[in-house]
Short mmCIF file of N, CA, C and O in Angstrom, two decimals:
data_model
loop_
_atom_site.label_atom_id
_atom_site.label_comp_id
_atom_site.label_asym_id
_atom_site.label_seq_id
_atom_site.Cartn_x
_atom_site.Cartn_y
_atom_site.Cartn_z
N MET A 28 20.89 -2.75 -2.66
CA MET A 28 20.02 -1.67 -2.82
C MET A 28 20.78 -0.12 -3.19
O MET A 28 21.90 -0.16 -2.69
N GLY A 29 20.58 0.27 -4.45
CA GLY A 29 21.41 1.46 -5.01
C GLY A 29 21.07 2.91 -4.20
O GLY A 29 20.07 2.75 -3.23
N ILE A 30 22.01 3.79 -4.45
CA ILE A 30 21.68 4.70 -3.90
C ILE A 30 20.28 5.84 -4.38
O ILE A 30 19.79 6.35 -3.64
N LEU A 31 19.81 5.65 -5.48
CA LEU A 31 18.80 6.01 -5.77
C LEU A 31 17.43 5.61 -5.10
O LEU A 31 16.52 6.41 -4.72
N THR A 32 17.34 4.21 -4.55
CA THR A 32 16.43 3.73 -3.97
C THR A 32 16.54 4.20 -2.74
O THR A 32 15.27 4.67 -2.19
N LEU A 33 17.70 4.58 -2.09
CA LEU A 33 17.71 5.14 -0.65
C LEU A 33 17.17 6.70 -0.69
O LEU A 33 16.45 7.26 0.25
N ILE A 34 17.43 7.26 -2.22
CA ILE A 34 16.54 8.69 -2.14
C ILE A 34 15.44 8.55 -2.25
O ILE A 34 14.45 9.47 -1.85
N LEU A 35 14.67 7.81 -3.05
CA LEU A 35 13.46 7.71 -3.62
C LEU A 35 12.23 7.27 -2.84
O LEU A 35 11.47 7.59 -2.67
N TYR A 36 12.60 6.49 -2.20
CA TYR A 36 12.36 5.69 -1.32
C TYR A 36 11.26 6.09 -0.22
O TYR A 36 10.29 6.36 0.06
N PRO A 37 11.73 7.19 0.67
CA PRO A 37 11.46 7.89 1.44
C PRO A 37 10.50 9.13 0.69
O PRO A 37 9.28 9.46 1.41
N ILE A 38 10.85 9.58 -0.53
CA ILE A 38 9.95 10.80 -1.18
C ILE A 38 8.82 9.77 -1.41
O ILE A 38 7.63 10.55 -1.32
N LEU A 39 8.71 8.39 -2.11
CA LEU A 39 7.68 7.73 -2.65
C LEU A 39 6.56 7.53 -1.51
O LEU A 39 5.47 7.65 -1.42
N TYR A 40 7.14 7.24 -0.10
CA TYR A 40 6.62 6.92 0.87
C TYR A 40 5.72 7.91 1.32
O TYR A 40 4.24 8.07 2.01
N VAL A 41 6.44 9.37 1.32
CA VAL A 41 5.70 10.73 1.91
C VAL A 41 4.61 11.03 0.82
O VAL A 41 3.41 11.11 1.21
N ILE A 42 4.69 10.37 -0.44
CA ILE A 42 3.68 10.78 -1.34
C ILE A 42 2.45 10.06 -1.28
O ILE A 42 1.11 10.28 -1.32
N SER A 43 2.84 8.63 -0.91
CA SER A 43 1.81 7.78 -0.64
C SER A 43 1.04 8.00 0.58
O SER A 43 -0.34 7.77 0.51
N ILE A 44 1.46 8.70 1.44
CA ILE A 44 0.90 8.88 2.77
C ILE A 44 -0.16 10.23 2.54
O ILE A 44 -1.02 10.25 2.73
N ILE A 45 0.60 11.17 1.91
CA ILE A 45 -0.06 12.45 1.67
C ILE A 45 -1.54 12.23 0.44
O ILE A 45 -2.82 12.14 0.84
N THR A 46 -1.10 11.43 -0.56
CA THR A 46 -2.64 10.81 -1.19
C THR A 46 -3.42 10.08 -0.83
O THR A 46 -4.28 10.22 -1.04
N GLY A 47 -2.90 9.10 -0.20
CA GLY A 47 -3.63 8.33 0.65
C GLY A 47 -4.54 8.94 1.58
O GLY A 47 -5.96 8.51 1.67
N THR A 48 -4.60 9.80 2.35
CA THR A 48 -4.62 10.46 3.30
C THR A 48 -6.28 11.46 2.75
O THR A 48 -7.01 11.03 3.15
N LEU A 49 -5.48 12.15 1.41
CA LEU A 49 -6.74 13.12 1.07
C LEU A 49 -7.86 12.23 0.09
O LEU A 49 -8.94 12.32 0.28
N ILE A 50 -7.32 10.73 -0.39
CA ILE A 50 -8.35 10.00 -1.21
C ILE A 50 -8.99 9.51 0.11
O ILE A 50 -10.36 9.30 -0.18
N ALA A 51 -8.62 8.84 0.86
CA ALA A 51 -9.33 8.08 2.19
C ALA A 51 -10.32 9.22 2.94
O ALA A 51 -11.54 8.56 3.02
N ARG A 52 -10.03 10.32 2.83
CA ARG A 52 -11.08 11.01 3.36
C ARG A 52 -12.42 11.46 2.62
O ARG A 52 -13.12 11.38 2.98
N SER A 53 -11.64 11.76 1.29
CA SER A 53 -12.84 11.88 0.33
C SER A 53 -13.75 10.67 0.24
O SER A 53 -14.88 11.05 -0.04
N ILE A 54 -13.20 9.49 0.12
CA ILE A 54 -14.07 8.36 0.20
C ILE A 54 -14.60 8.30 1.55
O ILE A 54 -16.11 7.77 1.37
N ALA A 55 -14.28 8.57 2.72
CA ALA A 55 -15.24 8.58 4.06
C ALA A 55 -16.11 9.68 4.14
O ALA A 55 -17.34 9.32 4.11
N LYS A 56 -15.85 10.68 3.47
CA LYS A 56 -17.07 11.64 3.27
C LYS A 56 -18.29 11.01 2.56
O LYS A 56 -19.35 11.34 2.58
N ASN A 57 -17.74 10.76 1.10
CA ASN A 57 -18.67 10.05 0.30
C ASN A 57 -19.54 9.07 1.11
O ASN A 57 -20.76 8.99 0.62
N ASN A 58 -19.31 8.00 2.17
CA ASN A 58 -19.92 7.02 2.74
C ASN A 58 -20.43 7.54 3.98
O ASN A 58 -21.10 6.91 4.49
N GLU A 59 -20.33 9.03 4.32
CA GLU A 59 -20.59 9.83 5.32
C GLU A 59 -20.28 8.87 6.52
O GLU A 59 -20.93 8.42 7.51
N TRP A 60 -19.08 8.54 6.34
CA TRP A 60 -18.25 7.98 7.64
C TRP A 60 -17.28 9.06 8.47
O TRP A 60 -17.98 10.35 8.30
N ASP A 61 -16.58 8.94 9.22
CA ASP A 61 -15.79 9.51 9.90
C ASP A 61 -14.92 10.69 9.15
O ASP A 61 -14.15 10.12 8.18
N ILE A 62 -15.03 11.90 8.89
CA ILE A 62 -14.39 12.72 7.69
C ILE A 62 -13.06 13.58 8.23
O ILE A 62 -12.68 14.10 7.69
N SER A 63 -12.51 13.09 9.34
CA SER A 63 -11.32 13.61 9.66
C SER A 63 -10.31 13.43 9.20
O SER A 63 -10.17 12.20 9.05
N TYR A 64 -9.60 14.31 9.14
CA TYR A 64 -7.97 14.00 8.34
C TYR A 64 -7.24 13.13 9.42
O TYR A 64 -6.36 12.36 8.82
N LYS A 65 -7.49 13.14 10.89
CA LYS A 65 -6.79 12.62 11.59
C LYS A 65 -6.72 11.13 11.20
O LYS A 65 -5.87 10.61 11.28
N THR A 66 -8.18 10.52 11.25
CA THR A 66 -8.46 9.14 11.25
C THR A 66 -7.74 8.83 9.93
O THR A 66 -7.53 7.56 9.77
N ALA A 67 -8.00 9.60 8.84
CA ALA A 67 -7.92 9.09 7.48
C ALA A 67 -6.14 9.01 7.34
O ALA A 67 -5.34 7.95 6.90
N PHE A 68 -5.40 10.27 7.94
CA PHE A 68 -4.00 9.75 8.21
C PHE A 68 -3.36 8.75 8.93
O PHE A 68 -2.43 7.81 8.65
N ILE A 69 -4.10 8.45 10.23
CA ILE A 69 -3.67 7.30 10.80
C ILE A 69 -3.88 6.30 10.24
O ILE A 69 -3.15 5.04 10.23
N VAL A 70 -4.97 5.63 9.53
CA VAL A 70 -5.36 4.69 8.42
C VAL A 70 -4.37 4.20 7.55
O VAL A 70 -3.75 3.20 7.58
N ILE A 71 -4.22 5.65 6.52
CA ILE A 71 -3.16 5.42 5.86
C ILE A 71 -1.71 5.21 6.00
O ILE A 71 -0.61 4.68 5.55
N PHE A 72 -1.57 6.04 7.44
CA PHE A 72 0.05 5.90 8.06
C PHE A 72 0.40 4.06 8.34
O PHE A 72 1.21 3.86 8.05
N ILE A 73 -0.47 3.99 8.96
CA ILE A 73 -0.31 2.43 9.53
C ILE A 73 -0.42 1.74 8.20
O ILE A 73 0.71 0.74 8.27
N TRP A 74 -1.25 1.42 7.54
CA TRP A 74 -1.10 0.72 6.27
C TRP A 74 0.01 0.80 5.52
O TRP A 74 0.58 0.03 5.13
N MET A 75 0.44 2.03 5.00
CA MET A 75 1.63 2.30 4.12
C MET A 75 2.74 1.85 4.94
O MET A 75 3.63 1.56 4.32
N THR A 76 2.75 2.11 6.16
CA THR A 76 4.09 1.86 6.89
C THR A 76 4.22 0.38 7.10
O THR A 76 5.37 -0.15 6.60
N ILE A 77 3.35 -0.52 7.01
CA ILE A 77 3.35 -1.82 7.13
C ILE A 77 3.70 -2.28 5.60
O ILE A 77 4.55 -3.25 5.55
N THR A 78 3.12 -1.68 4.81
CA THR A 78 3.33 -2.20 3.27
C THR A 78 4.79 -2.08 3.00
O THR A 78 5.37 -2.95 2.36
N PHE A 79 5.20 -0.58 2.95
CA PHE A 79 6.44 -0.39 2.54
C PHE A 79 7.56 -0.68 3.34
O PHE A 79 8.73 -1.17 2.85
N GLY A 80 7.50 -1.07 5.15
CA GLY A 80 8.27 -1.70 5.61
C GLY A 80 8.40 -3.29 5.30
O GLY A 80 9.51 -3.63 5.09
N THR A 81 7.26 -3.89 4.89
CA THR A 81 7.42 -5.20 4.08
C THR A 81 8.25 -5.14 2.55
O THR A 81 9.06 -6.21 2.53
N SER A 82 7.93 -4.21 2.11
CA SER A 82 8.62 -4.49 0.64
C SER A 82 10.06 -3.93 1.02
O SER A 82 10.92 -4.76 0.36
N LEU A 83 10.38 -3.29 1.77
CA LEU A 83 11.87 -2.87 2.15
C LEU A 83 12.52 -4.05 2.61
O LEU A 83 13.59 -4.49 2.23
N ILE A 84 11.67 -4.72 3.81
CA ILE A 84 12.48 -6.26 4.07
C ILE A 84 12.73 -7.21 2.98
O ILE A 84 13.66 -7.60 3.08
N ILE A 85 11.79 -7.19 2.06
CA ILE A 85 11.93 -8.17 1.08
C ILE A 85 12.92 -7.64 0.06
O ILE A 85 13.66 -8.82 -0.23
N GLN A 86 12.96 -6.71 -0.38
CA GLN A 86 14.05 -6.22 -0.82
C GLN A 86 15.32 -6.24 -0.50
O GLN A 86 16.37 -6.64 -1.11
N LEU A 87 15.58 -6.12 0.94
CA LEU A 87 16.65 -6.49 1.62
C LEU A 87 16.97 -7.94 1.56
O LEU A 87 18.34 -8.08 1.47
N ALA A 88 16.10 -8.57 1.85
CA ALA A 88 16.43 -10.10 1.93
C ALA A 88 16.52 -10.78 0.21
O ALA A 88 17.51 -11.85 0.69
N THR A 89 15.82 -10.17 -0.44
CA THR A 89 16.42 -11.26 -1.89
C THR A 89 16.86 -9.95 -2.91
O THR A 89 17.29 -10.47 -3.93
N GLY A 90 17.87 -9.06 -2.33
CA GLY A 90 18.03 -8.50 -3.15
C GLY A 90 19.55 -8.82 -3.71
O GLY A 90 19.78 -8.49 -4.87
N ASN A 91 20.20 -9.62 -3.21
CA ASN A 91 21.56 -10.24 -3.65
C ASN A 91 21.39 -11.61 -4.01
O ASN A 91 22.56 -12.24 -4.16
N LEU A 92 20.09 -12.24 -4.16
CA LEU A 92 20.18 -13.55 -4.63
C LEU A 92 20.38 -14.03 -6.17
O LEU A 92 20.00 -12.89 -6.90
N ALA A 93 20.96 -14.91 -6.62
CA ALA A 93 21.17 -15.20 -7.88
C ALA A 93 20.81 -16.43 -8.06
O ALA A 93 21.11 -17.30 -7.36
N PHE A 94 20.00 -16.60 -9.25
CA PHE A 94 19.83 -18.11 -9.44
C PHE A 94 20.44 -18.51 -10.75
O PHE A 94 20.27 -17.77 -11.52
N SER A 95 20.55 -19.93 -10.85
CA SER A 95 21.23 -20.57 -11.76
C SER A 95 20.08 -20.84 -12.64
O SER A 95 19.10 -21.16 -12.51
N GLU A 96 20.45 -21.82 -13.63
CA GLU A 96 19.62 -22.18 -14.80
C GLU A 96 18.85 -23.31 -14.51
O GLU A 96 17.65 -23.97 -14.54
N ASN A 97 19.28 -24.08 -13.53
CA ASN A 97 18.66 -25.21 -12.38
C ASN A 97 17.95 -24.89 -11.51
O ASN A 97 17.48 -25.51 -10.83
N ASP A 98 18.10 -23.53 -10.96
CA ASP A 98 17.00 -23.34 -9.88
C ASP A 98 15.66 -22.72 -10.10
O ASP A 98 15.23 -21.86 -9.49
N ASN A 99 14.90 -22.86 -11.03
CA ASN A 99 13.77 -22.26 -11.71
C ASN A 99 12.55 -22.70 -10.33
O ASN A 99 12.16 -21.92 -10.43
N PHE A 100 12.65 -23.70 -10.27
CA PHE A 100 11.68 -24.32 -8.92
C PHE A 100 11.70 -23.27 -7.92
O PHE A 100 10.79 -22.56 -7.35
N LEU A 101 13.17 -23.32 -7.30
CA LEU A 101 13.50 -22.32 -6.20
C LEU A 101 12.92 -20.98 -6.92
O LEU A 101 12.36 -20.07 -5.59
N SER A 102 13.43 -20.57 -7.50
CA SER A 102 12.94 -18.77 -8.19
C SER A 102 11.58 -18.68 -8.12
O SER A 102 11.11 -17.80 -7.62
N ILE A 103 10.83 -19.34 -8.78
CA ILE A 103 9.06 -19.49 -8.82
C ILE A 103 8.98 -19.68 -7.51
O ILE A 103 7.87 -18.88 -7.41
N SER A 104 9.37 -20.55 -6.79
CA SER A 104 8.60 -20.77 -5.23
C SER A 104 8.93 -19.39 -4.34
O SER A 104 7.92 -18.81 -3.72
N LEU A 105 10.01 -18.68 -4.48
CA LEU A 105 10.26 -17.42 -3.93
C LEU A 105 9.55 -16.45 -4.38
O LEU A 105 8.91 -15.45 -3.65
N GLY A 106 9.45 -16.41 -5.69
CA GLY A 106 8.29 -15.34 -6.28
C GLY A 106 7.02 -15.39 -6.04
O GLY A 106 6.13 -14.34 -5.51
N ILE A 107 6.55 -16.66 -5.80
CA ILE A 107 5.14 -16.83 -5.35
C ILE A 107 5.09 -16.56 -3.96
O ILE A 107 3.88 -15.72 -3.69
N ILE A 108 5.72 -16.71 -3.19
CA ILE A 108 5.83 -16.19 -1.88
C ILE A 108 5.90 -14.74 -1.37
O ILE A 108 5.45 -14.47 -0.82
N ILE A 109 6.71 -14.22 -2.09
CA ILE A 109 7.13 -12.64 -2.16
C ILE A 109 5.86 -11.86 -2.41
O ILE A 109 4.97 -11.28 -2.17
N LEU A 110 5.10 -12.68 -3.81
CA LEU A 110 3.76 -12.01 -4.28
C LEU A 110 2.64 -12.27 -3.19
O LEU A 110 1.70 -11.40 -3.08
N ILE A 111 2.50 -13.54 -2.49
CA ILE A 111 1.65 -13.58 -1.41
C ILE A 111 1.75 -12.67 -0.34
O ILE A 111 0.79 -11.98 0.19
N ILE A 112 2.79 -12.42 0.07
CA ILE A 112 2.82 -11.52 1.01
C ILE A 112 2.86 -10.37 0.99
O ILE A 112 2.32 -9.38 1.70
N SER A 113 3.34 -9.89 -0.56
CA SER A 113 2.75 -8.37 -0.61
C SER A 113 1.29 -7.98 -1.17
O SER A 113 0.67 -7.21 -0.49
N PHE A 114 0.70 -9.00 -1.94
CA PHE A 114 -0.88 -9.11 -1.50
C PHE A 114 -1.74 -9.06 -0.35
O PHE A 114 -2.78 -8.40 -0.05
N SER A 115 -0.97 -9.73 0.92
CA SER A 115 -1.72 -9.69 1.88
C SER A 115 -1.33 -8.60 2.59
O SER A 115 -2.34 -8.22 3.42
N THR A 116 -0.56 -7.92 2.47
CA THR A 116 -0.26 -6.50 2.98
C THR A 116 -1.17 -5.38 2.35
O THR A 116 -1.85 -4.89 3.10
N PHE A 117 -1.52 -5.75 1.18
CA PHE A 117 -2.71 -4.72 0.66
C PHE A 117 -3.91 -4.98 0.92
O PHE A 117 -4.80 -4.20 1.10
N LEU A 118 -4.25 -6.19 0.68
CA LEU A 118 -5.34 -6.71 0.47
C LEU A 118 -6.39 -7.25 1.80
O LEU A 118 -7.36 -7.51 1.91
N ILE A 119 -5.53 -7.44 3.02
CA ILE A 119 -5.89 -8.09 4.19
C ILE A 119 -5.69 -7.33 5.06
O ILE A 119 -6.54 -6.84 5.91
N ILE A 120 -4.59 -6.75 5.37
CA ILE A 120 -4.06 -5.69 6.57
C ILE A 120 -4.80 -4.70 6.48
O ILE A 120 -5.52 -4.22 7.23
N GLY A 121 -4.95 -3.92 4.90
CA GLY A 121 -5.60 -2.59 4.89
C GLY A 121 -6.92 -2.63 5.03
O GLY A 121 -7.19 -1.62 6.04
N PRO A 122 -7.83 -3.37 4.77
CA PRO A 122 -9.27 -3.50 5.22
C PRO A 122 -9.30 -3.84 6.67
O PRO A 122 -9.99 -3.26 7.36
N PHE A 123 -8.62 -4.41 7.26
CA PHE A 123 -8.62 -4.80 9.00
C PHE A 123 -8.35 -3.52 9.58
O PHE A 123 -8.98 -3.06 10.47
N ILE A 124 -7.47 -2.76 9.12
CA ILE A 124 -7.10 -1.40 9.35
C ILE A 124 -7.98 -0.23 9.27
O ILE A 124 -8.72 0.41 10.19
N VAL A 125 -8.80 -0.33 8.33
CA VAL A 125 -9.75 0.58 7.92
C VAL A 125 -10.78 0.23 8.66
O VAL A 125 -11.46 0.94 9.53
N LYS A 126 -11.16 -1.33 9.03
CA LYS A 126 -12.57 -1.70 9.67
C LYS A 126 -12.15 -1.58 11.36
O LYS A 126 -13.27 -0.78 11.86
N LYS A 127 -11.11 -1.13 11.64
CA LYS A 127 -10.85 -0.89 13.00
C LYS A 127 -10.93 0.71 13.48
O LYS A 127 -11.55 0.83 14.34
N PHE A 128 -10.57 1.58 12.51
CA PHE A 128 -10.71 2.68 13.05
C PHE A 128 -12.29 3.52 12.46
O PHE A 128 -12.32 4.56 12.92
N TYR A 129 -12.47 2.98 11.24
CA TYR A 129 -13.89 3.61 10.93
C TYR A 129 -15.23 3.02 11.49
O TYR A 129 -16.43 3.12 11.26
N GLU A 130 -14.79 1.82 12.04
CA GLU A 130 -15.87 0.69 12.63
C GLU A 130 -16.75 0.70 11.82
O GLU A 130 -18.10 0.54 11.81
N GLU A 131 -16.53 -0.21 10.63
CA GLU A 131 -17.31 -0.54 9.70
C GLU A 131 -16.97 -1.91 9.15
O GLU A 131 -16.57 -2.47 9.73
N GLU A 132 -18.23 -2.86 8.53
CA GLU A 132 -18.18 -3.97 7.84
C GLU A 132 -16.85 -4.23 7.19
O GLU A 132 -16.62 -3.31 6.55
N PHE A 133 -16.42 -5.50 7.09
CA PHE A 133 -15.43 -5.73 6.64
C PHE A 133 -15.41 -5.51 5.11
O PHE A 133 -14.77 -5.36 4.39
N ARG A 134 -16.70 -5.93 4.38
CA ARG A 134 -17.37 -5.75 2.96
C ARG A 134 -16.56 -4.23 2.65
O ARG A 134 -16.21 -3.95 1.52
N GLU A 135 -17.28 -3.15 3.44
CA GLU A 135 -17.25 -1.99 3.53
C GLU A 135 -15.63 -1.34 3.36
O GLU A 135 -15.27 -0.66 2.49
N SER A 136 -15.12 -2.11 4.28
CA SER A 136 -13.55 -1.92 4.35
C SER A 136 -12.77 -2.17 3.20
O SER A 136 -11.76 -1.69 2.74
N PHE A 137 -13.19 -3.29 2.69
CA PHE A 137 -11.87 -3.97 1.44
C PHE A 137 -12.71 -2.92 0.26
O PHE A 137 -11.87 -2.67 -0.16
N SER A 138 -13.88 -2.52 0.28
CA SER A 138 -14.39 -1.60 -0.65
C SER A 138 -13.55 -0.47 -0.87
O SER A 138 -13.05 -0.09 -1.74
N MET A 139 -13.48 0.12 0.38
CA MET A 139 -12.71 1.32 0.71
C MET A 139 -11.17 1.00 0.19
O MET A 139 -10.38 2.07 -0.52
N THR A 140 -10.61 0.14 0.79
CA THR A 140 -9.10 0.08 0.54
C THR A 140 -8.99 -0.22 -0.88
O THR A 140 -7.89 0.43 -1.68
N MET A 141 -9.86 -1.02 -1.73
CA MET A 141 -9.35 -1.24 -3.08
C MET A 141 -9.84 -0.08 -3.85
O MET A 141 -9.20 0.20 -4.88
N ARG A 142 -10.68 0.65 -3.52
CA ARG A 142 -10.72 2.13 -4.32
C ARG A 142 -9.64 3.36 -3.93
O ARG A 142 -9.26 3.90 -4.63
N ILE A 143 -9.09 2.78 -2.85
CA ILE A 143 -8.17 3.85 -2.31
C ILE A 143 -6.92 3.38 -3.32
O ILE A 143 -6.20 4.09 -3.92
N LEU A 144 -6.69 2.10 -3.25
CA LEU A 144 -5.80 1.59 -4.09
C LEU A 144 -5.77 2.18 -5.65
O LEU A 144 -4.80 2.28 -6.35
N LEU A 145 -7.09 1.81 -6.36
CA LEU A 145 -7.41 2.11 -7.41
C LEU A 145 -7.09 3.84 -7.81
O LEU A 145 -6.34 4.10 -8.76
N TYR A 146 -7.38 4.88 -6.93
CA TYR A 146 -7.41 6.10 -7.03
C TYR A 146 -5.77 6.26 -6.88
O TYR A 146 -5.33 7.31 -8.03
N GLN A 147 -5.30 5.75 -6.17
CA GLN A 147 -3.60 6.05 -5.73
C GLN A 147 -2.95 5.89 -7.32
O GLN A 147 -2.05 6.51 -7.49
N SER A 148 -3.36 4.40 -7.52
CA SER A 148 -3.01 3.88 -8.88
C SER A 148 -2.74 4.74 -9.92
O SER A 148 -1.91 5.01 -10.86
N LEU A 149 -4.27 5.38 -10.04
CA LEU A 149 -4.39 6.49 -11.18
C LEU A 149 -3.65 7.56 -11.21
O LEU A 149 -3.20 8.21 -12.31
N ILE A 150 -3.62 8.02 -9.80
CA ILE A 150 -2.74 9.38 -9.69
C ILE A 150 -1.10 9.25 -10.01
O ILE A 150 -0.28 9.91 -10.35
N TYR A 151 -0.78 7.81 -9.53
CA TYR A 151 0.77 7.54 -9.79
C TYR A 151 1.18 7.68 -11.20
O TYR A 151 1.87 8.02 -11.95
N ILE A 152 0.27 7.14 -11.68
CA ILE A 152 0.78 6.81 -13.32
C ILE A 152 0.19 8.19 -14.02
O ILE A 152 1.21 8.44 -14.68
N LEU A 153 -0.53 8.91 -13.59
CA LEU A 153 -0.68 10.42 -14.17
C LEU A 153 0.61 11.27 -13.59
O LEU A 153 0.94 12.22 -14.42
N PHE A 154 0.70 11.55 -12.68
CA PHE A 154 1.41 12.54 -12.12
C PHE A 154 2.94 12.03 -11.56
O PHE A 154 3.67 13.06 -11.49
N PHE A 155 3.21 10.66 -10.76
CA PHE A 155 4.14 10.60 -10.71
C PHE A 155 5.08 9.18 -11.22
O PHE A 155 5.16 7.90 -10.82
N PRO A 156 5.66 9.78 -12.56
CA PRO A 156 6.47 8.33 -13.20
C PRO A 156 7.50 7.96 -12.42
O PRO A 156 8.24 7.04 -12.78
N LEU A 157 8.01 8.50 -11.20
CA LEU A 157 8.99 8.07 -10.48
C LEU A 157 8.76 6.69 -9.97
O LEU A 157 9.82 6.16 -9.68
N PHE A 158 7.57 6.35 -9.96
CA PHE A 158 7.33 4.96 -9.12
C PHE A 158 7.47 3.82 -10.12
O PHE A 158 7.70 2.64 -9.75
N TYR A 159 8.04 4.12 -11.44
CA TYR A 159 7.99 3.04 -12.23
C TYR A 159 9.63 2.98 -12.64
O TYR A 159 10.19 2.38 -13.57
N ILE A 160 10.69 3.76 -12.07
CA ILE A 160 11.69 3.61 -12.15
C ILE A 160 12.30 2.08 -11.59
O ILE A 160 12.22 1.93 -10.34
#
C-alpha cells in the first residue's frame, strides 16, 4: 500500500460515514421509520466499518501477489473469491444491519441499502473524484 492510500483511506471512510448517515436518515424519513441521526449513524458506521475493514484486509493480503502467465486459473479464482467477499459485505451484511436497527422486513432493508449505495455512488461520481484514484 502506498502513502497516498494511507492518507486517502481515512478521508474516504469519514466521507462515506457522513454521506451515508445523511442519506440513510433521509430514506428512513421517507419510509416513516425511525428518523434519528443516531440510528442512521450507527447503521452506517457498523456497515462501512465492516466494508472498509474487509477491503483493507483484502488489499493487505493480495497487494504483493504476482501471477505469471501460467497462473491464469489461480488469478481468476482469487478474483472471484474477492468479488464474492466484497459483494457479501455490501449486499448481505448491510441489509441485516439495517433490519436489526430499523426493525423492518429484510425486503425493505435490502431496498434501503440498495438506495443508499445508489445515492452514495451518485454523490461520489459528482463530487468526490478522489474515490477513483
